[in-house]
Every structure is written in structure tokens, then in C-alpha cells.
Coordinates of C-alpha atoms in Angstrom, one line a residue:
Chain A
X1118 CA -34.4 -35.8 -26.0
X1119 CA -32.4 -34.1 -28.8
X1120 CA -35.1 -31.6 -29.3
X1121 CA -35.1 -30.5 -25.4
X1122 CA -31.5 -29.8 -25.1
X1123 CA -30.7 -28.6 -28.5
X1124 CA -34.3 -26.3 -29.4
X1125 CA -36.2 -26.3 -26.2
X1126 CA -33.7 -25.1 -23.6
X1127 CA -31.8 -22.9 -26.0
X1128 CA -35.4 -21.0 -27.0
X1129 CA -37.0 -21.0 -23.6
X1130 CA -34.8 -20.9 -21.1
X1131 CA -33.8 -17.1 -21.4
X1132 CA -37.3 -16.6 -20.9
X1133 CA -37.6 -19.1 -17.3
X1134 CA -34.2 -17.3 -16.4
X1135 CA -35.7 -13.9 -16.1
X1136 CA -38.5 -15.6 -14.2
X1137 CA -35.9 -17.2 -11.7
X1138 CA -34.1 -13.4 -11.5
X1139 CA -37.4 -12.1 -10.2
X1140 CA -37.7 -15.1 -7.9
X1141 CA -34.3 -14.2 -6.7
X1142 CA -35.3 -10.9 -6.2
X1143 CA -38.6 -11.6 -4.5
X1144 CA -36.7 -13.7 -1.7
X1145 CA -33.9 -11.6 -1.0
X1146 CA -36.1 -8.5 -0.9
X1147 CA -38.8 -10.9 1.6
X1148 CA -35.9 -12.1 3.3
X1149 CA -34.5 -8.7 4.1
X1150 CA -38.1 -7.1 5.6
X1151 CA -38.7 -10.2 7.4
X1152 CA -35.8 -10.4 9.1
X1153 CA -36.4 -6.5 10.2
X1154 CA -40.3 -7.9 11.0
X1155 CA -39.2 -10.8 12.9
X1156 CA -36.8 -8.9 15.2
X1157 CA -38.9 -6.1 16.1
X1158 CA -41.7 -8.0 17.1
X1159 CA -39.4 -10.6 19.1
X1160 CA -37.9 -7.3 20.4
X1161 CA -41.8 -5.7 21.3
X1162 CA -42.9 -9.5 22.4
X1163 CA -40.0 -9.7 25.0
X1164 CA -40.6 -5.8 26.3
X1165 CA -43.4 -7.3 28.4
X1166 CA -45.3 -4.3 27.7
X1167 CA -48.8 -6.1 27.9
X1168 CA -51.5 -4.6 25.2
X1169 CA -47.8 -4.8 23.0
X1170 CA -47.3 -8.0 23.7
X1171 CA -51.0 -8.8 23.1
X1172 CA -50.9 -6.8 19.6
X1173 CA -48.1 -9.0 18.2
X1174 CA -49.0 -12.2 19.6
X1175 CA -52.1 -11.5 17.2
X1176 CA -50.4 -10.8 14.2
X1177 CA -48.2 -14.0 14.7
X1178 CA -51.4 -16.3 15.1
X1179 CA -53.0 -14.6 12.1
X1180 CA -50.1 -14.9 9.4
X1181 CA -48.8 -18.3 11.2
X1182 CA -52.5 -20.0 11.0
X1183 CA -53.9 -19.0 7.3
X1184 CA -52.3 -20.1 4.1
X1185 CA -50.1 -18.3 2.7
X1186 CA -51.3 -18.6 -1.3
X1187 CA -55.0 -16.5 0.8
X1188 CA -52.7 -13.9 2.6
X1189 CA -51.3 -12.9 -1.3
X1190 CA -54.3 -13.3 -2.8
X1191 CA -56.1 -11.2 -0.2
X1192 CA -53.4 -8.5 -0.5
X1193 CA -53.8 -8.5 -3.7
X1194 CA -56.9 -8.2 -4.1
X1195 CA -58.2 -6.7 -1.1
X1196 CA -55.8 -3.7 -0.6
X1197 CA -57.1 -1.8 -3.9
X1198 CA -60.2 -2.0 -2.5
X1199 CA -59.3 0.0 0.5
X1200 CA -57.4 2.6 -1.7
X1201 CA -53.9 1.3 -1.6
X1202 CA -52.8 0.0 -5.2
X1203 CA -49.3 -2.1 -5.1
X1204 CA -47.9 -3.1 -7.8
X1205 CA -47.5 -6.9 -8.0
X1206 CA -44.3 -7.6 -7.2
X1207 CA -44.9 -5.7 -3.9
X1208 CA -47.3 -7.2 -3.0
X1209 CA -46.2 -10.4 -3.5
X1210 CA -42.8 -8.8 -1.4
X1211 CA -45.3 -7.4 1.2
X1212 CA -47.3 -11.0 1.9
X1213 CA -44.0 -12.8 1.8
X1214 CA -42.4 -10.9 4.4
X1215 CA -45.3 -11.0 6.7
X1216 CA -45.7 -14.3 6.3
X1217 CA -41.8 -15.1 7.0
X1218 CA -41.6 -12.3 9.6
X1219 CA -44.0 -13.9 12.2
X1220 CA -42.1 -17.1 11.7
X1221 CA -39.1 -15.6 11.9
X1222 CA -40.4 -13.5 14.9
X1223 CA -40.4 -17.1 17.2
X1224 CA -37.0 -17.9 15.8
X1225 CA -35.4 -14.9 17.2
X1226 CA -37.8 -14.5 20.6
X1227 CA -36.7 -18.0 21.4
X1228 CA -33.0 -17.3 19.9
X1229 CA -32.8 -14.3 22.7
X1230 CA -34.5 -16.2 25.1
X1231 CA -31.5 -18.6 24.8
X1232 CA -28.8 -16.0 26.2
X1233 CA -28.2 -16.7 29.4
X1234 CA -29.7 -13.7 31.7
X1235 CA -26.2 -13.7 33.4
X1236 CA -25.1 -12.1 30.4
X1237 CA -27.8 -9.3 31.0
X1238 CA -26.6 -9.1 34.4
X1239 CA -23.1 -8.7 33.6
X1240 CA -23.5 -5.8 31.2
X1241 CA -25.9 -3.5 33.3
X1242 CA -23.6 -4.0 36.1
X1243 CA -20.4 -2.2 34.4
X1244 CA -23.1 0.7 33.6
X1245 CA -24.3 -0.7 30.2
X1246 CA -28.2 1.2 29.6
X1247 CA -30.4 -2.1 28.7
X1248 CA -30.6 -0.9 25.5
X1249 CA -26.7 -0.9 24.5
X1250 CA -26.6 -4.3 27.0
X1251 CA -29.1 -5.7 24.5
X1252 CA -27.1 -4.6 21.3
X1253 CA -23.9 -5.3 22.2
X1254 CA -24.2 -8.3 24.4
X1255 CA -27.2 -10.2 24.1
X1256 CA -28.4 -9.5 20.2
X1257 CA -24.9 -10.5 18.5
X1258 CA -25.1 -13.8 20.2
X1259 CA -28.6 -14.0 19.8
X1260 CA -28.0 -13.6 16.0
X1261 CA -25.3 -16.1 15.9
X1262 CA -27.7 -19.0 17.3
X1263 CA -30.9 -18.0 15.0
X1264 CA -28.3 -18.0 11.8
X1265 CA -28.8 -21.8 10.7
X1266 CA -32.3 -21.3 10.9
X1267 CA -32.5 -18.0 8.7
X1268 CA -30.6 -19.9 6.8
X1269 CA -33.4 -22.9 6.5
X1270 CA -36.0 -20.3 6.1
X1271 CA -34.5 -18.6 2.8
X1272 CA -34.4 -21.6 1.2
X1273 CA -38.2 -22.5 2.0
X1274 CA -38.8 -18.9 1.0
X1275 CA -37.1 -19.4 -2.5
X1276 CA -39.7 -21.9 -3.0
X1277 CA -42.7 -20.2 -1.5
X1278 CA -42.1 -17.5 -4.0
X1279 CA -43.6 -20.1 -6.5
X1280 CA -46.7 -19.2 -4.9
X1281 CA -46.6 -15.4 -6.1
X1282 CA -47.0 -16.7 -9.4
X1283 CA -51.0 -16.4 -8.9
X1284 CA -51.0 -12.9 -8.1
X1285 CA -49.4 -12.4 -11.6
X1286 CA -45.6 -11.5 -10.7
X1287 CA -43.8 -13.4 -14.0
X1288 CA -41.7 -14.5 -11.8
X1289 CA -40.1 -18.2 -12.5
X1290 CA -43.5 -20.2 -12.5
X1291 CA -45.8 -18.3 -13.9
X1292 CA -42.8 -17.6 -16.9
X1293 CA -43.0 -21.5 -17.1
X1294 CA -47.2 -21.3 -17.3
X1295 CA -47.1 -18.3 -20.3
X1296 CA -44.8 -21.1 -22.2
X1297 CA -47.0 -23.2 -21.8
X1298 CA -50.0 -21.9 -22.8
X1299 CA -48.6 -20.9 -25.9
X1300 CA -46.6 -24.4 -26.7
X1301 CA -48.3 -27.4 -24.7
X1302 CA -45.2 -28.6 -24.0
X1303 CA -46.0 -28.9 -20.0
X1304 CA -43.5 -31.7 -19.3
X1305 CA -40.5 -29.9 -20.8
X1306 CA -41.2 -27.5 -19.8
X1307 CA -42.1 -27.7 -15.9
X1308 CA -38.7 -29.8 -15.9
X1309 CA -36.6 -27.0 -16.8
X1310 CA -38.8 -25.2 -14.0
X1311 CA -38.0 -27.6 -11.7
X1312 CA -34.8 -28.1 -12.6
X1313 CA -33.7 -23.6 -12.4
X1314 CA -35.4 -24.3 -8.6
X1315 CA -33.2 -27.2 -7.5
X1316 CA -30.1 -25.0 -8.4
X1317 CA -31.1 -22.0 -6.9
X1318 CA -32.4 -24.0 -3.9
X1319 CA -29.0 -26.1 -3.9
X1320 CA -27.0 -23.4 -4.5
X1321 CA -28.2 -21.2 -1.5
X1322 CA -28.5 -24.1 1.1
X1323 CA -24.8 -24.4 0.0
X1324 CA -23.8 -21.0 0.5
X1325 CA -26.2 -21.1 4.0
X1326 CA -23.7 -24.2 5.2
X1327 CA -20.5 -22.2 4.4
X1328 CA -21.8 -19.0 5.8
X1329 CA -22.5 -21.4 8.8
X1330 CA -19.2 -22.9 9.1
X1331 CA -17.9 -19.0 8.9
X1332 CA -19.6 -17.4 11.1
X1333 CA -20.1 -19.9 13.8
X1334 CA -17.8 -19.0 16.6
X1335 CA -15.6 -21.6 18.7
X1336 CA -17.8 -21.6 21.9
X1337 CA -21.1 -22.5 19.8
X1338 CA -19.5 -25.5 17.5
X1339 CA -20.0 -29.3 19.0
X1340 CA -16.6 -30.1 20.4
X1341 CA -15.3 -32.1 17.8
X1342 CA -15.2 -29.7 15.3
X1343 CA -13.7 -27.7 17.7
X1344 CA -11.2 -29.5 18.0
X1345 CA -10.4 -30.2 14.4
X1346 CA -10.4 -26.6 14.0
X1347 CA -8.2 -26.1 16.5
X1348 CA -5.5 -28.8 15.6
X1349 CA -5.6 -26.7 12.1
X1350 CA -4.9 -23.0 13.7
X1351 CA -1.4 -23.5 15.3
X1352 CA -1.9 -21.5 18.7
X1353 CA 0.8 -18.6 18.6
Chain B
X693 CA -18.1 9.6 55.1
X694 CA -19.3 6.1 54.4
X695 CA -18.8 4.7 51.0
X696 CA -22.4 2.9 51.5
X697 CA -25.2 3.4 53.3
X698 CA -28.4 1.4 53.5
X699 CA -30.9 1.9 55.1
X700 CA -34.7 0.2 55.7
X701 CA -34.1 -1.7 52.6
X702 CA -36.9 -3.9 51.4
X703 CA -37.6 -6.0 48.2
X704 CA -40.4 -8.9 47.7
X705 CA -40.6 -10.7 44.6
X706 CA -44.5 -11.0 44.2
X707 CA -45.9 -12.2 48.2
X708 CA -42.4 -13.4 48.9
X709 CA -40.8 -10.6 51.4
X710 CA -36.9 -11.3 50.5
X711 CA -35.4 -8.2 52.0
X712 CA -37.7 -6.6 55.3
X713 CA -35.3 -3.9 56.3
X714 CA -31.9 -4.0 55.7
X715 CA -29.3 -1.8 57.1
X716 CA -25.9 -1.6 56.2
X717 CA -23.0 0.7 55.9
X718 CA -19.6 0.3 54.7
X719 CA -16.4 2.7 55.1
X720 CA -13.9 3.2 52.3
X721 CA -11.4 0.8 52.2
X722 CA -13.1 -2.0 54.6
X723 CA -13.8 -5.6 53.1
X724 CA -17.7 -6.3 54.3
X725 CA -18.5 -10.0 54.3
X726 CA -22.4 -11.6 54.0
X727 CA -22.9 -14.6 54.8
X728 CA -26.1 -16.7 56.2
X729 CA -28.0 -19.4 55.0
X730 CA -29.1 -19.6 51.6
X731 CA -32.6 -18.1 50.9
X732 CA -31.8 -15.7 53.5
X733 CA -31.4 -13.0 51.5
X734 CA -28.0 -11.7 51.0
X735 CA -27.5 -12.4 47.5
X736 CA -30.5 -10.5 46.9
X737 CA -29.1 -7.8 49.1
X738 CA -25.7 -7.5 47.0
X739 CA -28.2 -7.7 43.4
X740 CA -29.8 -4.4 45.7
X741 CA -26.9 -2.7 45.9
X742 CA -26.3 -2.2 42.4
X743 CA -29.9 -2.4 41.0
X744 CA -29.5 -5.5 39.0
X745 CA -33.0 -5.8 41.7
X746 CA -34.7 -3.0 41.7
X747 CA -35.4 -2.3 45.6
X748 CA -39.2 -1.7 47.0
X749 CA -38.1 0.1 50.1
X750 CA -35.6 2.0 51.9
X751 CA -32.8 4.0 51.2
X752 CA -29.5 3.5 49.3
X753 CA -26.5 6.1 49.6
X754 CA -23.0 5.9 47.8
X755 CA -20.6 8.3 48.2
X756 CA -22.9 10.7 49.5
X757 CA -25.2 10.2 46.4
X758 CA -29.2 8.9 47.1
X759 CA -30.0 6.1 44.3
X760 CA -33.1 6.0 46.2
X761 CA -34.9 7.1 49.4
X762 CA -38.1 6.4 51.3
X763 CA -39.3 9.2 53.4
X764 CA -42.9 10.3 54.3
X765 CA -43.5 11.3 50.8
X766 CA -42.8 7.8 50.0
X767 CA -40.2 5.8 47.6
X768 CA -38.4 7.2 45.2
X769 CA -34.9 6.2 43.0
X770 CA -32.5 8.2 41.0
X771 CA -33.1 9.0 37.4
X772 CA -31.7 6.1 35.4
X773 CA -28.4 7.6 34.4
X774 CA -27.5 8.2 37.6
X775 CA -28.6 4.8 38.9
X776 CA -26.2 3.7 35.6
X777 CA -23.4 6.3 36.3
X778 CA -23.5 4.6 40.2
X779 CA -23.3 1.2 39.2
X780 CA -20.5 1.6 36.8
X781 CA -18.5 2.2 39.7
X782 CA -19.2 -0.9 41.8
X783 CA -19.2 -3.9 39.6
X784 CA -19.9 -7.0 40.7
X785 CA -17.9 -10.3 40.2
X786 CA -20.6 -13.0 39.9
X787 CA -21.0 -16.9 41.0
X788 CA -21.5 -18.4 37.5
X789 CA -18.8 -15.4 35.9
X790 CA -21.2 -14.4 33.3
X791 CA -18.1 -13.7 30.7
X792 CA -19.5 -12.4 27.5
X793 CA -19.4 -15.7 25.6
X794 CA -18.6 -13.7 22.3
X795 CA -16.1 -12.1 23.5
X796 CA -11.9 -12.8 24.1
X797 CA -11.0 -12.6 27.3
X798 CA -9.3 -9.1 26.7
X799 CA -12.3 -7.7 24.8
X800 CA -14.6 -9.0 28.1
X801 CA -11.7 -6.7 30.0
X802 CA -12.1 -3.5 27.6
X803 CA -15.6 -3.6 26.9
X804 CA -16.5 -1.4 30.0
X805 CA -14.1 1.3 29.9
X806 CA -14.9 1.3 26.0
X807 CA -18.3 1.6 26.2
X808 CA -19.5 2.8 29.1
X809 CA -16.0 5.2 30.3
X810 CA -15.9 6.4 27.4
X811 CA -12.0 5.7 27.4
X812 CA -10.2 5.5 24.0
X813 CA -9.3 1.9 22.9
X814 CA -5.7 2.1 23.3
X815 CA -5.7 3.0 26.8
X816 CA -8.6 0.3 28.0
X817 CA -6.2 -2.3 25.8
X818 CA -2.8 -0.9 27.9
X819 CA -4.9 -1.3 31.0
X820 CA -6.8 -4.2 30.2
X821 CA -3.3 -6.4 29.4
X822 CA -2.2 -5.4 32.4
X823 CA -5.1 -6.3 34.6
X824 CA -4.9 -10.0 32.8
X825 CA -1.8 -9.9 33.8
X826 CA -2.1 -9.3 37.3
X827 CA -4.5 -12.0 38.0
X828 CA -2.4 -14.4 35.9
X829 CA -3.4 -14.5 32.6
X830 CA -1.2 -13.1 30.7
X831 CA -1.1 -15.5 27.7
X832 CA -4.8 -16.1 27.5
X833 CA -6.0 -12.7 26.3
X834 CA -7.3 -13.8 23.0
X835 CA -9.5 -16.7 24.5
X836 CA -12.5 -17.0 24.3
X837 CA -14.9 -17.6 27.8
X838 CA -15.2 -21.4 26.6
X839 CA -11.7 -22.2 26.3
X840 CA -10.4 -21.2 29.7
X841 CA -11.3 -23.2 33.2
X842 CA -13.7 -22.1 36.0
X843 CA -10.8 -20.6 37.7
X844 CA -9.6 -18.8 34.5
X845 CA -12.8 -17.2 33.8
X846 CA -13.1 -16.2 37.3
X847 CA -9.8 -14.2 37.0
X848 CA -11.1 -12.6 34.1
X849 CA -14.5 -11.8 35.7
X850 CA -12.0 -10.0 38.1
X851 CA -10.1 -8.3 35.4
X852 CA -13.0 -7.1 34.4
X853 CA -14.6 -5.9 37.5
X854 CA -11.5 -4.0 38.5
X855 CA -11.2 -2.3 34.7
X856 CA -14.0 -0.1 35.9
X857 CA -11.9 1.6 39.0
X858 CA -14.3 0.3 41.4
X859 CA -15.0 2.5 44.4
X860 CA -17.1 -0.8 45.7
X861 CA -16.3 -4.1 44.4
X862 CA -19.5 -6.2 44.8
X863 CA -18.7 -10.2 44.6
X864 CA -21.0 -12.8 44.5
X865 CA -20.1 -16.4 46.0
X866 CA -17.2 -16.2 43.7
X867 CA -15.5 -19.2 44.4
X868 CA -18.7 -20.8 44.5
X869 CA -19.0 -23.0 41.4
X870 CA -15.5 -23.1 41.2
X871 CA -14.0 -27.1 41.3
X872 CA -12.5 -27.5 44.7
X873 CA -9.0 -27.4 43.5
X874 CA -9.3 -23.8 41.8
X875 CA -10.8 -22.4 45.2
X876 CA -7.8 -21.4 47.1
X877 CA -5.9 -19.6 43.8
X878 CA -8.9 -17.5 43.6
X879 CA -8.8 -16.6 47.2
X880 CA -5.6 -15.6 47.0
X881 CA -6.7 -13.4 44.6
X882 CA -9.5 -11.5 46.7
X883 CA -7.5 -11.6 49.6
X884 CA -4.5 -9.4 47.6
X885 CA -7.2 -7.1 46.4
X886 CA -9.0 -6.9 49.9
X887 CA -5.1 -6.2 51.6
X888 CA -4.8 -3.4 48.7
X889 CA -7.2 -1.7 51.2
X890 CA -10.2 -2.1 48.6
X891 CA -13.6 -1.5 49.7
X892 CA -15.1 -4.7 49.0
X893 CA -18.9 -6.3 50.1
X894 CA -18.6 -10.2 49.4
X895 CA -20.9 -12.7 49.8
X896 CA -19.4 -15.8 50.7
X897 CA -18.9 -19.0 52.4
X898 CA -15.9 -19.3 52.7
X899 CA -15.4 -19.0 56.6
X900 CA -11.3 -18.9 56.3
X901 CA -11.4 -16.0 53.9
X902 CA -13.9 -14.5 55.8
X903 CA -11.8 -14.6 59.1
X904 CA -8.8 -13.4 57.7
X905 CA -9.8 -11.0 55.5
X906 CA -13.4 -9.7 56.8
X907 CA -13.2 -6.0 58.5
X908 CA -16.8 -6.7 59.3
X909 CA -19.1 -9.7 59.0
X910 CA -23.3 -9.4 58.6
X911 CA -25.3 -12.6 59.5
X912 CA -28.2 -12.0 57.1
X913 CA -31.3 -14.3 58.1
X914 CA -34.7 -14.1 57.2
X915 CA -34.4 -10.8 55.2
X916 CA -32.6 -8.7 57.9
X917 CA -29.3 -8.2 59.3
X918 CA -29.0 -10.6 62.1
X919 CA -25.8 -10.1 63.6
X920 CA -22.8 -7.9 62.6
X921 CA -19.5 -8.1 63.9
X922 CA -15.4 -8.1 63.5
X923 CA -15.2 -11.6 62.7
X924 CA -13.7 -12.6 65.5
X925 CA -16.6 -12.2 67.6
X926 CA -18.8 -13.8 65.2
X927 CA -16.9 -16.6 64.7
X928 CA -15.9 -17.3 68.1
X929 CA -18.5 -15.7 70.2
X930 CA -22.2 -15.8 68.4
X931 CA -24.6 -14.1 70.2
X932 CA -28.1 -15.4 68.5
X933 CA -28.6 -19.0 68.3
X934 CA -29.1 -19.0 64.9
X935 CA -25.9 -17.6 64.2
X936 CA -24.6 -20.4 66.2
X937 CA -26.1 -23.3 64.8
X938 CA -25.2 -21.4 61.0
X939 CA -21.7 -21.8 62.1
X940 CA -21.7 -24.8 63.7
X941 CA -23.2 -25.9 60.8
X942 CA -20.9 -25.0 58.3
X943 CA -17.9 -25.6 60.4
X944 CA -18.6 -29.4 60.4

């Protein structure tokens, strides 16, 4: 017990640290292109322009229905075959992204689907084109209802990212395998592993709730919190 | 010159024929009521107006302007802007109010003139306080859509129609989902903006609105135009039995 908190963590843990840095990076960079991914194909989904609709439906199915520890390992190893070489970490961002972006694609086609089509109605009939209708009425709302689960979906990436560690990315795992190999000190040494991925994990679904809380407006909140937040503001 | 003129209009939604040749006009400054059963077509025939439904058939003028015409060379509708441009100019007050939820019940007022009239923010705010206002809302300009009542949103769905200098207000059964209570205070409403000398096309059932403020009332049944009239007449002398048993109906 002595020897883990006053050798092992002191020598090893800069080491897992740097790992957990690149996992950082690797969700918030995933996190970021999914996001993009996942709107523009709920966007091209919802056009109803048929052979579009058809195109995306397919990529959904394919990167919903295989693992996603195949899609890395065949973008890894597959796109050098075919004349593209990524580095890594790219590829790890690339199959990540994918991967979340079709998920995330449902969450904001069934996020728009939620706005009422009055609100549509409402906005073209001042003069609004459908396209500033869309991004000024229907998309912020849109965006307000998806948040929570975005918010869900970064955490499960955080931990996905573990995954990357077999298309050698040293991110936070595989930093935790090299130790290993060299030391044999797997218990250890996959506890401080496990224990860097509760924080970060904890941390963030934190920081998801507060964000929550924030950004949440009045007319979405159950009505008892509405009310408690109201007895708190005094009305002017 | 007619502020409106339809003519031949026609609009199915897949084999269903809603609209089988509608004609309609309406002069500046007169308040136009629809009314008829429901399925009969006349709040498809208001969506029409302002394109919310695209038409199949016919002909639509305002102000001298052709949205869309069918001649021998067939159908054919305005370039999009213009359609937009149009439409911007007869807003429509709707049954269910469709406030932007996101938005105060100033911002709902401002957002049009903002973003569509181009009009700088400081004006569309002068204008847009003063439109709240006017239908009785002055201290509610910060709320948002779920903390007012049917009634209050309604008054704001107004506010916001009238931000946009309507040539044509277009209103949709707007006391219709209102709670019996709230009606009246939103007729008064319509009835001081139809007494303005507004032009106004409503679609409504409420018969004691519609006799004292109508200029002109449409029986729309079974996609066409039934039976028009001063009210009077249709109230108290409907020609086409249908008509009769509608009011009859509705009366009792």
C-alpha cells in the first residue's frame, strides 16, 4: 500500500497523465466533428430529398451496426492500403467521430422533429426563407433539447477512446499497457488507469449537469424547478 | 384595385381534392370572414393565401402582384423571394399561436422587422413596446411564451402580426383554443383592429364577431365558395340548404 502511493504513483503517473491528455484530446476533437456529422446528416435526412435520404440512412446503419474497436481497426489498417496514410491519432479522431456522428445524427433528427411545425409555420409566414426559419427558430431550440444527451454521449465517448488504444495512439490505456509490459505490475497499475477514467468521466458528467442547469431555459424545466427558480429571481 | 384576388384556386393533398376552385377577392380595408364546416376547406384556403400550402391550381394576385397563375400554358408561382417579400406583408395570426418558445414576448414582437424588414433594433424595440402595449401587455415583455395564458399569447401572436405593417392580416380561428373566459377580450381586440378599417380575412366561428364585424362573409363547403354575402343576408336569409343547416347548427 506504501509502495503504491509513495513510489508507484509518484513514478508512473506522469506517464498515465499524458495518456489521459491525449484521451482528452481525442474526445473533444471526436466530440467536435461528430456533432458537425450528426447535424448535417439529420439536416440532409430531414431535406426529404430521396437518393439523400437513402445515402445517409446507409451510413447510419453501417457505423451504428459494426463494432466500433472493427471500424478503427479497419481505418487503420485499411486506408493505407488505398493510398491515404493518417497518422494514428487521426485516425482514431476520424473512426470516433463517425461512429458518434451517426448516433448523434438520430439525436438531433428526432431533437428537430420535436419542434413543433407551428413554429415553422410561424416564421415563413413573417417572410423568414426556410433556411433562416430553420436557424433562427427551429435549430436553437432544437439544440436546447438534444443538449443532455450530447452531454451523455461525451462521457460514453471519454471512455470509448480506451478503445483507440489498439490502433497504437498512447493515449491513457495503452500508456497503462507500455508500464506494464515493462514492470508487471498490472493491478497497480490498471487501478491508477481506472482510477484517471473515473475522474475525468466524473468530472465531465459534472460539468454536463451544470452546463444543463445553465442553459436549460424556463419553458423546457419540469415545473417545479421552475418554480424554485422563480421564487429565487424576484420579478422586477 | 383589390388587395386580393383569387381565382380557380386548387390544392389536393395526395387523392384528397381540399380546394377545387376557389374564388375570392378582397378590397382594401374590408374584414372578410370564412367560415363552414370543418374539413371544408377554409383553413386550407387561408394556409393558400400566404403559401404556408403551396397551391396546385389557379391564380393568386395581391396588390396587383401574381404569386402564381394558371393559364393555357399551365401553372406557374412567383420566384421564391417574391412569394417571401408577399407574405411578409400578410401575416397570419394562428389557432394554437405558434410564439417562438425561445423567445420573450418582445423578442417574438421584433424578430420580424429585425430579420426579415431589415429595420434597425432600436426602432423594431420602440415599435414593438408599443404594440405590446396596445394589446395590453405592457408589463409582460420579457416573458417567455410559457409563462403567459392562452389569451396572453394570443395578444402577442397579434403584436406580432401587426409588427410587420400588414396590408392583409390573415387569422386563423384565433380564439379557437382559447378557454371560454379569454374569448371575448380577444374579440375585442380584432374587432378594434377590424374598425381601424384593416383589411382582414378571418376564419372563424365565432358567428357574433362575424355579424358585427364581417364586411363580407364566404360559406366555404366542400372545397368551393358556397355562398358569399354581407352578413346579414347570410345569417338571416341563407340561400343553399347547406348553409342553412351550417347555421342552424351552430346557432343551437
Amino acid at each position: 500500500m506504501q509502495e503504491f502511493f509513495l513510489v508507484l504513483i509518484p513514478t508512473y503517473m506522469p506517464f498515465l497523465l499524458e495518456g489521459a491528455l491525449v484521451t482528452i484530446e481525442l474526445s473533444v476533437l471526436s466530440m467536435f466533428f461528430a456533432t458537425i456529422i450528426g447535424l448535417l446528416v439529420a439536416v440532409g435526412r430531414l431535406s426529404k430529398i430521396g437518393p439523400l435520404d437513402w445515402v445517409l440512412q446507409t451510413y447510419v446503419e453501417i457505423w451504428r451496426n459494426v463494432p466500433l474497436i472493427v471500424q478503427l481497426l479497419l481505418i487503420y489498417f485499411t486506408l493505407p492500403e488505398i493510398g491515404l496514410t493518417l497518422p494514428a491519432f487521426w485516425c482514431g479522431v476520424l473512426g470516433l467521430s463517425l461512429n458518434l456522428g451517426a448516433y448523434l445524427s438520430e439525436v438531433f433528427r428526432a431533437a428537430i422533429g420535436s419542434i413543433d411545425k407551428g413554429q415553422r409555420d410561424a416564421a415563413v409566414s413573417v417572410g423568414m426563407s426556410r433556411l433562416t426559419a430553420f436557424r433562427r427558430i427551429v435549430l436553437p431550440q432544437a439544440l436546447l433539447i438534444a443538449l443532455p444527451t450530447l452531454g451523455g454521449y461525451f462521457i460514453s465517448l471519454l471512455k470509448d477512446c480506451a478503445l483507440v488504444s489498439f490502433i497504437a495512439v498512447n493515449e491513457l490505456l495503452r500508456n497503462g499497457t507500455i508500464i506494464i509490459s515493462s514492470t508487471f505490475r498490472s493491478m497497480e497499475i490498471y487501478v491508477m488507469v481506472a482510477m484517471i477514467y473515473f475522474v475525468m468521466s466524473f468530472v465531465s458528467s459534472r460539468i454536463v449537469r451544470w452546463l444543463e442547469l445553465r442553459m436549460t431555459p424556463a419553458y423546457l424545466r419540469p415545473q417545479s424547478m421552475a418554480w424554485r427558480q422563480a421564487a429565487k429571481v424576484p420579478t422586477p | 384595385m383589390s388587395i386580393l384576388n383569387v381565382r380557380g384556386l386548387k390544392k389536393r393533398f395526395g387523392h384528397n381534392e381540399v380546394l377545387k376552385g376557389v374564388d375570392l377577392s378582397v378590397e382594401p380595408g374590408e374584414v372578410t370572414f370564412l367560415i363552414g364546416p370543418s374539413g371544408g376547406g377554409k383553413t386550407t384556403l387561408l394556409r393558400c393565401l400566404n403559401f404556408l400550402e403551396m397551391p396546385d391550381g389557379g391564380t393568386i394576385e395581391i396588390e396587383g402582384q401574381k404569386l402564381c397563375q394558371e393559364d393555357a400554358s399551365g401553372f406557374r408561382k412567383a420566384p421564391e423571394k417574391q412569394i417571401r417579400q408577399a407574405r411578409s406583408r400578410m401575416p397570419m395570426v394562428f389557432q394554437h399561436f405558434n410564439l417562438w418558445n425561445h423567445r420573450t414576448a418582445l423578442e417574438n414582437v421584433i424578430e420580424g422587422p429585425i430579420v426579415v424588414q431589415k429595420r434597425s433594433r432600436s426602432d423594431a424595440i420602440d415599435e414593438g413596446r408599443r404594440l405590446l402595449e396596445r394589446v395590453g401587455l405592457k408589463d409582460k415583455l420579457g416573458s417567455y411564451p410559457a409563462e403567459l395564458s392562452g389569451g396572453q399569447k394570443q395578444r402577442v401572436g397579434i403584436a406580432r402580426a401587426l409588427a410587420m405593417q400588414p396590408t392583409l392580416l390573415l387569422c386563423d380561428e384565433p380564439t379557437s383554443s382559447l378557454d371560454p373566459e379569454l374569448v371575448s377580450g380577444i374579440l375585442d381586440l380584432l374587432r378594434v383592429l377590424a374598425d381601424e378599417g384593416r383589411t382582414m380575412v378571418v376564419v372563424s366561428h365565432e358567428m357574433g364577431f362575424a355579424r358585427r364585424s364581417a364586411d363580407r362573409v364566404h360559406f366555404v363547403d366542400g372545397g368551393r365558395i358556397a355562398e358569399s354575402g354581407p352578413p346579414e343576408t347570410i345569417f338571416n336569409q341563407p340561400e343553399t340548404e347547406r348553409l342553412k343547416s351550417f347555421i342552424s347548427a351552430i346557432l343551437h
